[in-house]
Amino acid sequence: MTVLEMVMAAAVFLAGGTVKGTLGIGLPLVAVPLLSLFIPATQAIALVAMPVLVSNAWQAIDHGNLHGLRRFLPLIATQLVATLLTVPMTLALSPSTLNAVLGAVVLLAVVLLCLPLRLHVPAARERWWSAGIGALSGAMGGVSSLTGPLIISYLANLRLPREAFIGSISLIYLGSAIPLYASMAAHGRLGGADLTLSTLALVPVACGLTLGKRLRSHLSETWFRRVLLVFLAAVAVVLALK
């Protein structure tokens, strides 16, 4: 990466950390498409590795519980398998095709976050629902590292208490991130240089998280989310055209 690209990447991670600090979610959803505007998409996915792993591990420890792990084990298991199956296919795509796919996934994410989905998940069938959602989100994550929107929509419909929601979604994110980055490393797409840059990215992400927490008490989450969705839609169109 050039010096200019590193400065731009730091600004992107600051923005991603600010969104996560404000909404509690959204770091890769912001960082990956923005980074993909000036570096290859596979490298963009690699660079968010440490921020995603560290931030979600911290949230899982801070809010997590074993009940959440047991409850969503079918989701985590099918997500892991789908991720491992999808990553090799993704790495075989040309840069232009991957940009188009990434743009389509971001647009799908915007639609999922906009739609007021109302699903009724019977307790007796929740394990089957979780397994299906895990497979779909794993495939989405293997292509783009963006498992969040589908998982958010599903957990929101389960009406989990706030603390249980944060702990559960963090565990699920870890369940997708670990096989994703392990598979990328095994295929030679996550080397020492990328890991070093990804570790350095923790600094602007931490600053963004701090800023986001301050903004949370002064800014309407509804309006912030609306502006974010419009912004992401624009980024997705640019990626698809690129």
PDB file of C-alpha atoms in Angstrom:
ATOM      1  CA  MET A   1       0.000   0.000   0.000  1.00  0.00           C
ATOM      2  CA  THR A   2       1.167   3.542  -0.737  1.00  0.00           C
ATOM      3  CA  VAL A   3       1.311   6.211   1.956  1.00  0.00           C
ATOM      4  CA  LEU A   4      -1.814   7.847   0.529  1.00  0.00           C
ATOM      5  CA  GLU A   5      -3.700   4.547   0.579  1.00  0.00           C
ATOM      6  CA  MET A   6      -2.653   3.975   4.192  1.00  0.00           C
ATOM      7  CA  VAL A   7      -3.963   7.415   5.174  1.00  0.00           C
ATOM      8  CA  MET A   8      -7.217   6.743   3.337  1.00  0.00           C
ATOM      9  CA  ALA A   9      -7.486   3.319   4.994  1.00  0.00           C
ATOM     10  CA  ALA A  10      -6.998   4.904   8.431  1.00  0.00           C
ATOM     11  CA  ALA A  11      -9.855   7.311   7.686  1.00  0.00           C
ATOM     12  CA  VAL A  12     -12.062   4.386   6.603  1.00  0.00           C
ATOM     13  CA  PHE A  13     -11.337   2.456   9.805  1.00  0.00           C
ATOM     14  CA  LEU A  14     -12.053   5.576  11.842  1.00  0.00           C
ATOM     15  CA  ALA A  15     -15.438   5.836  10.091  1.00  0.00           C
ATOM     16  CA  GLY A  16     -16.151   2.127  10.602  1.00  0.00           C
ATOM     17  CA  GLY A  17     -15.258   2.343  14.278  1.00  0.00           C
ATOM     18  CA  THR A  18     -17.493   5.396  14.674  1.00  0.00           C
ATOM     19  CA  VAL A  19     -20.451   3.541  13.163  1.00  0.00           C
ATOM     20  CA  LYS A  20     -19.865   0.521  15.421  1.00  0.00           C
ATOM     21  CA  GLY A  21     -19.469   2.770  18.444  1.00  0.00           C
ATOM     22  CA  THR A  22     -22.734   4.540  17.623  1.00  0.00           C
ATOM     23  CA  LEU A  23     -24.886   1.590  16.544  1.00  0.00           C
ATOM     24  CA  GLY A  24     -23.020  -1.343  18.092  1.00  0.00           C
ATOM     25  CA  ILE A  25     -22.695  -2.975  14.635  1.00  0.00           C
ATOM     26  CA  GLY A  26     -21.476  -2.150  11.133  1.00  0.00           C
ATOM     27  CA  LEU A  27     -17.659  -2.091  11.172  1.00  0.00           C
ATOM     28  CA  PRO A  28     -17.085  -4.441   8.174  1.00  0.00           C
ATOM     29  CA  LEU A  29     -20.257  -3.200   6.480  1.00  0.00           C
ATOM     30  CA  VAL A  30     -18.660   0.254   6.241  1.00  0.00           C
ATOM     31  CA  ALA A  31     -14.962  -0.610   5.992  1.00  0.00           C
ATOM     32  CA  VAL A  32     -14.958  -3.378   3.361  1.00  0.00           C
ATOM     33  CA  PRO A  33     -16.857  -1.561   0.561  1.00  0.00           C
ATOM     34  CA  LEU A  34     -15.019   1.714   1.181  1.00  0.00           C
ATOM     35  CA  LEU A  35     -11.588   0.062   1.169  1.00  0.00           C
ATOM     36  CA  SER A  36     -12.565  -1.791  -2.015  1.00  0.00           C
ATOM     37  CA  LEU A  37     -12.855   1.537  -3.831  1.00  0.00           C
ATOM     38  CA  PHE A  38      -9.056   1.952  -3.859  1.00  0.00           C
ATOM     39  CA  ILE A  39      -7.553  -1.495  -3.059  1.00  0.00           C
ATOM     40  CA  PRO A  40      -8.484  -5.024  -4.223  1.00  0.00           C
ATOM     41  CA  ALA A  41     -11.590  -6.414  -2.513  1.00  0.00           C
ATOM     42  CA  THR A  42      -9.761  -9.497  -1.202  1.00  0.00           C
ATOM     43  CA  GLN A  43      -7.170  -7.249   0.463  1.00  0.00           C
ATOM     44  CA  ALA A  44      -9.953  -5.097   1.906  1.00  0.00           C
ATOM     45  CA  ILE A  45     -11.517  -8.194   3.481  1.00  0.00           C
ATOM     46  CA  ALA A  46      -8.099  -9.200   4.856  1.00  0.00           C
ATOM     47  CA  LEU A  47      -7.410  -5.794   6.407  1.00  0.00           C
ATOM     48  CA  VAL A  48     -10.557  -5.836   8.553  1.00  0.00           C
ATOM     49  CA  ALA A  49      -9.499  -9.142  10.141  1.00  0.00           C
ATOM     50  CA  MET A  50      -8.019  -7.861  13.411  1.00  0.00           C
ATOM     51  CA  PRO A  51     -10.589  -5.077  14.013  1.00  0.00           C
ATOM     52  CA  VAL A  52     -13.449  -7.553  13.469  1.00  0.00           C
ATOM     53  CA  LEU A  53     -11.917 -10.301  15.618  1.00  0.00           C
ATOM     54  CA  VAL A  54     -10.839  -8.038  18.485  1.00  0.00           C
ATOM     55  CA  SER A  55     -14.001  -5.905  18.642  1.00  0.00           C
ATOM     56  CA  ASN A  56     -16.339  -8.902  18.559  1.00  0.00           C
ATOM     57  CA  ALA A  57     -14.248 -10.945  20.995  1.00  0.00           C
ATOM     58  CA  TRP A  58     -14.399  -8.024  23.408  1.00  0.00           C
ATOM     59  CA  GLN A  59     -18.175  -7.696  23.014  1.00  0.00           C
ATOM     60  CA  ALA A  60     -18.656 -11.459  23.371  1.00  0.00           C
ATOM     61  CA  ILE A  61     -16.681 -11.487  26.628  1.00  0.00           C
ATOM     62  CA  ASP A  62     -18.366  -8.339  27.911  1.00  0.00           C
ATOM     63  CA  HIS A  63     -21.954  -9.328  27.025  1.00  0.00           C
ATOM     64  CA  GLY A  64     -21.798 -12.999  26.078  1.00  0.00           C
ATOM     65  CA  ASN A  65     -23.216 -16.029  27.831  1.00  0.00           C
ATOM     66  CA  LEU A  66     -23.050 -19.804  27.370  1.00  0.00           C
ATOM     67  CA  HIS A  67     -26.802 -19.960  26.880  1.00  0.00           C
ATOM     68  CA  GLY A  68     -26.433 -17.838  23.751  1.00  0.00           C
ATOM     69  CA  LEU A  69     -23.707 -20.175  22.466  1.00  0.00           C
ATOM     70  CA  ARG A  70     -25.840 -23.276  23.023  1.00  0.00           C
ATOM     71  CA  ARG A  71     -28.958 -21.662  21.553  1.00  0.00           C
ATOM     72  CA  PHE A  72     -27.296 -20.588  18.303  1.00  0.00           C
ATOM     73  CA  LEU A  73     -24.922 -23.519  17.862  1.00  0.00           C
ATOM     74  CA  PRO A  74     -26.831 -24.782  14.740  1.00  0.00           C
ATOM     75  CA  LEU A  75     -26.467 -21.317  13.169  1.00  0.00           C
ATOM     76  CA  ILE A  76     -22.764 -21.095  13.997  1.00  0.00           C
ATOM     77  CA  ALA A  77     -22.110 -24.642  12.706  1.00  0.00           C
ATOM     78  CA  THR A  78     -23.823 -24.221   9.312  1.00  0.00           C
ATOM     79  CA  GLN A  79     -22.328 -20.748   8.972  1.00  0.00           C
ATOM     80  CA  LEU A  80     -18.848 -22.198   9.463  1.00  0.00           C
ATOM     81  CA  VAL A  81     -19.372 -24.881   6.805  1.00  0.00           C
ATOM     82  CA  ALA A  82     -20.872 -22.437   4.280  1.00  0.00           C
ATOM     83  CA  THR A  83     -18.036 -19.974   4.847  1.00  0.00           C
ATOM     84  CA  LEU A  84     -15.346 -22.595   4.261  1.00  0.00           C
ATOM     85  CA  LEU A  85     -17.091 -23.767   1.074  1.00  0.00           C
ATOM     86  CA  THR A  86     -17.576 -20.251  -0.301  1.00  0.00           C
ATOM     87  CA  VAL A  87     -14.167 -18.667   0.305  1.00  0.00           C
ATOM     88  CA  PRO A  88     -12.250 -20.728  -2.332  1.00  0.00           C
ATOM     89  CA  MET A  89     -14.831 -19.819  -4.975  1.00  0.00           C
ATOM     90  CA  THR A  90     -14.595 -16.164  -4.005  1.00  0.00           C
ATOM     91  CA  LEU A  91     -10.798 -16.116  -4.267  1.00  0.00           C
ATOM     92  CA  ALA A  92     -11.067 -17.520  -7.785  1.00  0.00           C
ATOM     93  CA  LEU A  93     -13.143 -14.562  -9.012  1.00  0.00           C
ATOM     94  CA  SER A  94     -11.548 -11.767 -11.024  1.00  0.00           C
ATOM     95  CA  PRO A  95     -11.206  -8.366  -9.260  1.00  0.00           C
ATOM     96  CA  SER A  96     -13.922  -6.797 -11.429  1.00  0.00           C
ATOM     97  CA  THR A  97     -16.344  -9.652 -10.797  1.00  0.00           C
ATOM     98  CA  LEU A  98     -15.626  -9.596  -7.069  1.00  0.00           C
ATOM     99  CA  ASN A  99     -16.293  -5.843  -6.973  1.00  0.00           C
ATOM    100  CA  ALA A 100     -19.645  -6.405  -8.688  1.00  0.00           C
ATOM    101  CA  VAL A 101     -20.522  -9.215  -6.274  1.00  0.00           C
ATOM    102  CA  LEU A 102     -19.492  -7.100  -3.300  1.00  0.00           C
ATOM    103  CA  GLY A 103     -21.618  -4.210  -4.572  1.00  0.00           C
ATOM    104  CA  ALA A 104     -24.611  -6.537  -4.908  1.00  0.00           C
ATOM    105  CA  VAL A 105     -24.117  -7.878  -1.380  1.00  0.00           C
ATOM    106  CA  VAL A 106     -23.940  -4.351   0.050  1.00  0.00           C
ATOM    107  CA  LEU A 107     -27.162  -3.427  -1.784  1.00  0.00           C
ATOM    108  CA  LEU A 108     -28.801  -6.554  -0.369  1.00  0.00           C
ATOM    109  CA  ALA A 109     -27.566  -5.525   3.076  1.00  0.00           C
ATOM    110  CA  VAL A 110     -29.170  -2.103   2.669  1.00  0.00           C
ATOM    111  CA  VAL A 111     -32.474  -3.699   1.638  1.00  0.00           C
ATOM    112  CA  LEU A 112     -32.413  -6.102   4.591  1.00  0.00           C
ATOM    113  CA  LEU A 113     -31.706  -3.285   7.033  1.00  0.00           C
ATOM    114  CA  CYS A 114     -34.456  -1.108   5.534  1.00  0.00           C
ATOM    115  CA  LEU A 115     -37.245  -3.671   5.390  1.00  0.00           C
ATOM    116  CA  PRO A 116     -39.294  -4.033   8.592  1.00  0.00           C
ATOM    117  CA  LEU A 117     -39.271  -7.834   8.405  1.00  0.00           C
ATOM    118  CA  ARG A 118     -41.697  -9.554  10.756  1.00  0.00           C
ATOM    119  CA  LEU A 119     -40.999 -13.260  11.014  1.00  0.00           C
ATOM    120  CA  HIS A 120     -42.643 -15.655  13.417  1.00  0.00           C
ATOM    121  CA  VAL A 121     -40.146 -18.296  14.488  1.00  0.00           C
ATOM    122  CA  PRO A 122     -41.798 -21.048  16.573  1.00  0.00           C
ATOM    123  CA  ALA A 123     -39.593 -22.193  19.436  1.00  0.00           C
ATOM    124  CA  ALA A 124     -39.871 -25.802  18.267  1.00  0.00           C
ATOM    125  CA  ARG A 125     -38.457 -24.897  14.853  1.00  0.00           C
ATOM    126  CA  GLU A 126     -35.903 -22.300  15.889  1.00  0.00           C
ATOM    127  CA  ARG A 127     -32.973 -24.706  15.471  1.00  0.00           C
ATOM    128  CA  TRP A 128     -33.981 -25.339  11.838  1.00  0.00           C
ATOM    129  CA  TRP A 129     -34.435 -21.631  11.188  1.00  0.00           C
ATOM    130  CA  SER A 130     -31.041 -20.951  12.760  1.00  0.00           C
ATOM    131  CA  ALA A 131     -29.365 -23.608  10.622  1.00  0.00           C
ATOM    132  CA  GLY A 132     -30.830 -22.116   7.436  1.00  0.00           C
ATOM    133  CA  ILE A 133     -29.907 -18.556   8.381  1.00  0.00           C
ATOM    134  CA  GLY A 134     -26.401 -19.759   9.250  1.00  0.00           C
ATOM    135  CA  ALA A 135     -25.933 -21.331   5.827  1.00  0.00           C
ATOM    136  CA  LEU A 136     -27.137 -18.196   4.012  1.00  0.00           C
ATOM    137  CA  SER A 137     -25.088 -15.800   6.141  1.00  0.00           C
ATOM    138  CA  GLY A 138     -22.016 -18.037   5.810  1.00  0.00           C
ATOM    139  CA  ALA A 139     -22.277 -17.910   2.031  1.00  0.00           C
ATOM    140  CA  MET A 140     -22.703 -14.133   2.173  1.00  0.00           C
ATOM    141  CA  GLY A 141     -19.752 -13.831   4.549  1.00  0.00           C
ATOM    142  CA  GLY A 142     -17.551 -16.058   2.431  1.00  0.00           C
ATOM    143  CA  VAL A 143     -18.117 -13.755  -0.538  1.00  0.00           C
ATOM    144  CA  SER A 144     -17.850 -10.408   1.209  1.00  0.00           C
ATOM    145  CA  SER A 145     -17.199 -10.862   4.977  1.00  0.00           C
ATOM    146  CA  LEU A 146     -20.596  -9.140   5.499  1.00  0.00           C
ATOM    147  CA  THR A 147     -22.692 -11.570   7.543  1.00  0.00           C
ATOM    148  CA  GLY A 148     -24.195  -8.831   9.694  1.00  0.00           C
ATOM    149  CA  PRO A 149     -27.425  -7.696   7.986  1.00  0.00           C
ATOM    150  CA  LEU A 150     -28.961 -11.166   7.689  1.00  0.00           C
ATOM    151  CA  ILE A 151     -28.023 -12.072  11.271  1.00  0.00           C
ATOM    152  CA  ILE A 152     -29.298  -8.730  12.584  1.00  0.00           C
ATOM    153  CA  SER A 153     -32.664  -9.176  10.854  1.00  0.00           C
ATOM    154  CA  TYR A 154     -33.019 -12.709  12.214  1.00  0.00           C
ATOM    155  CA  LEU A 155     -32.046 -11.917  15.817  1.00  0.00           C
ATOM    156  CA  ALA A 156     -34.266  -8.829  15.804  1.00  0.00           C
ATOM    157  CA  ASN A 157     -37.234 -11.048  14.983  1.00  0.00           C
ATOM    158  CA  LEU A 158     -36.387 -13.289  17.943  1.00  0.00           C
ATOM    159  CA  ARG A 159     -36.845 -10.191  20.145  1.00  0.00           C
ATOM    160  CA  LEU A 160     -33.798 -10.842  22.313  1.00  0.00           C
ATOM    161  CA  PRO A 161     -33.083  -8.527  25.261  1.00  0.00           C
ATOM    162  CA  ARG A 162     -30.401  -5.956  24.428  1.00  0.00           C
ATOM    163  CA  GLU A 163     -27.583  -7.589  26.393  1.00  0.00           C
ATOM    164  CA  ALA A 164     -28.435 -11.046  25.037  1.00  0.00           C
ATOM    165  CA  PHE A 165     -28.599  -9.613  21.510  1.00  0.00           C
ATOM    166  CA  ILE A 166     -25.130  -8.050  21.743  1.00  0.00           C
ATOM    167  CA  GLY A 167     -23.573 -11.141  23.309  1.00  0.00           C
ATOM    168  CA  SER A 168     -25.208 -13.526  20.853  1.00  0.00           C
ATOM    169  CA  ILE A 169     -24.427 -11.534  17.714  1.00  0.00           C
ATOM    170  CA  SER A 170     -20.807 -11.127  18.800  1.00  0.00           C
ATOM    171  CA  LEU A 171     -20.431 -14.884  19.261  1.00  0.00           C
ATOM    172  CA  ILE A 172     -22.053 -15.478  15.865  1.00  0.00           C
ATOM    173  CA  TYR A 173     -19.766 -12.914  14.214  1.00  0.00           C
ATOM    174  CA  LEU A 174     -16.744 -14.660  15.711  1.00  0.00           C
ATOM    175  CA  GLY A 175     -18.112 -17.972  14.448  1.00  0.00           C
ATOM    176  CA  SER A 176     -18.008 -16.610  10.901  1.00  0.00           C
ATOM    177  CA  ALA A 177     -14.863 -14.456  11.117  1.00  0.00           C
ATOM    178  CA  ILE A 178     -12.517 -17.151  12.418  1.00  0.00           C
ATOM    179  CA  PRO A 179     -13.113 -19.671   9.574  1.00  0.00           C
ATOM    180  CA  LEU A 180     -13.204 -16.846   7.012  1.00  0.00           C
ATOM    181  CA  TYR A 181      -9.776 -15.491   7.901  1.00  0.00           C
ATOM    182  CA  ALA A 182      -8.307 -18.945   8.580  1.00  0.00           C
ATOM    183  CA  SER A 183      -9.403 -20.048   5.109  1.00  0.00           C
ATOM    184  CA  MET A 184      -7.971 -16.892   3.539  1.00  0.00           C
ATOM    185  CA  ALA A 185      -4.657 -17.510   5.320  1.00  0.00           C
ATOM    186  CA  ALA A 186      -4.623 -21.132   4.130  1.00  0.00           C
ATOM    187  CA  HIS A 187      -5.122 -19.927   0.542  1.00  0.00           C
ATOM    188  CA  GLY A 188      -2.341 -17.336   0.836  1.00  0.00           C
ATOM    189  CA  ARG A 189      -4.644 -14.290   0.897  1.00  0.00           C
ATOM    190  CA  LEU A 190      -3.888 -13.206   4.462  1.00  0.00           C
ATOM    191  CA  GLY A 191      -0.151 -12.825   4.899  1.00  0.00           C
ATOM    192  CA  GLY A 192       2.120 -11.160   7.412  1.00  0.00           C
ATOM    193  CA  ALA A 193       1.973  -7.743   5.738  1.00  0.00           C
ATOM    194  CA  ASP A 194      -1.833  -7.708   5.756  1.00  0.00           C
ATOM    195  CA  LEU A 195      -1.928  -8.859   9.386  1.00  0.00           C
ATOM    196  CA  THR A 196       0.491  -6.093  10.350  1.00  0.00           C
ATOM    197  CA  LEU A 197      -1.638  -3.431   8.636  1.00  0.00           C
ATOM    198  CA  SER A 198      -4.772  -4.973  10.103  1.00  0.00           C
ATOM    199  CA  THR A 199      -3.272  -4.783  13.593  1.00  0.00           C
ATOM    200  CA  LEU A 200      -2.318  -1.140  13.053  1.00  0.00           C
ATOM    201  CA  ALA A 201      -5.926  -0.499  12.011  1.00  0.00           C
ATOM    202  CA  LEU A 202      -6.960  -1.172  15.620  1.00  0.00           C
ATOM    203  CA  VAL A 203      -5.773   2.339  16.503  1.00  0.00           C
ATOM    204  CA  PRO A 204      -8.205   4.323  14.285  1.00  0.00           C
ATOM    205  CA  VAL A 205     -10.952   1.790  15.039  1.00  0.00           C
ATOM    206  CA  ALA A 206     -10.489   2.359  18.778  1.00  0.00           C
ATOM    207  CA  CYS A 207     -10.650   6.118  18.221  1.00  0.00           C
ATOM    208  CA  GLY A 208     -13.820   5.651  16.176  1.00  0.00           C
ATOM    209  CA  LEU A 209     -15.405   3.503  18.874  1.00  0.00           C
ATOM    210  CA  THR A 210     -14.726   6.196  21.451  1.00  0.00           C
ATOM    211  CA  LEU A 211     -16.142   8.904  19.187  1.00  0.00           C
ATOM    212  CA  GLY A 212     -19.178   6.773  18.381  1.00  0.00           C
ATOM    213  CA  LYS A 213     -20.003   6.266  22.049  1.00  0.00           C
ATOM    214  CA  ARG A 214     -20.021  10.027  22.519  1.00  0.00           C
ATOM    215  CA  LEU A 215     -22.183  10.570  19.449  1.00  0.00           C
ATOM    216  CA  ARG A 216     -24.661   7.946  20.641  1.00  0.00           C
ATOM    217  CA  SER A 217     -25.990  10.190  23.397  1.00  0.00           C
ATOM    218  CA  HIS A 218     -26.294  13.267  21.153  1.00  0.00           C
ATOM    219  CA  LEU A 219     -27.451  11.855  17.824  1.00  0.00           C
ATOM    220  CA  SER A 220     -30.689  10.113  16.927  1.00  0.00           C
ATOM    221  CA  GLU A 221     -29.905   6.510  16.039  1.00  0.00           C
ATOM    222  CA  THR A 222     -32.790   6.531  13.537  1.00  0.00           C
ATOM    223  CA  TRP A 223     -31.393   9.438  11.525  1.00  0.00           C
ATOM    224  CA  PHE A 224     -27.835   8.166  11.791  1.00  0.00           C
ATOM    225  CA  ARG A 225     -28.976   4.785  10.418  1.00  0.00           C
ATOM    226  CA  ARG A 226     -30.861   6.463   7.550  1.00  0.00           C
ATOM    227  CA  VAL A 227     -27.826   8.505   6.503  1.00  0.00           C
ATOM    228  CA  LEU A 228     -25.648   5.376   6.757  1.00  0.00           C
ATOM    229  CA  LEU A 229     -27.991   3.365   4.530  1.00  0.00           C
ATOM    230  CA  VAL A 230     -28.093   6.075   1.844  1.00  0.00           C
ATOM    231  CA  PHE A 231     -24.308   6.302   1.971  1.00  0.00           C
ATOM    232  CA  LEU A 232     -23.895   2.510   1.693  1.00  0.00           C
ATOM    233  CA  ALA A 233     -26.293   2.358  -1.243  1.00  0.00           C
ATOM    234  CA  ALA A 234     -24.195   4.952  -3.079  1.00  0.00           C
ATOM    235  CA  VAL A 235     -20.998   3.011  -2.320  1.00  0.00           C
ATOM    236  CA  ALA A 236     -22.598  -0.209  -3.577  1.00  0.00           C
ATOM    237  CA  VAL A 237     -23.538   1.423  -6.896  1.00  0.00           C
ATOM    238  CA  VAL A 238     -19.989   2.769  -7.320  1.00  0.00           C
ATOM    239  CA  LEU A 239     -18.547  -0.696  -6.618  1.00  0.00           C
ATOM    240  CA  ALA A 240     -20.879  -2.337  -9.126  1.00  0.00           C
ATOM    241  CA  LEU A 241     -19.946   0.237 -11.783  1.00  0.00           C
ATOM    242  CA  LYS A 242     -16.246  -0.134 -10.969  1.00  0.00           C
TER     243      LYS A 242
END
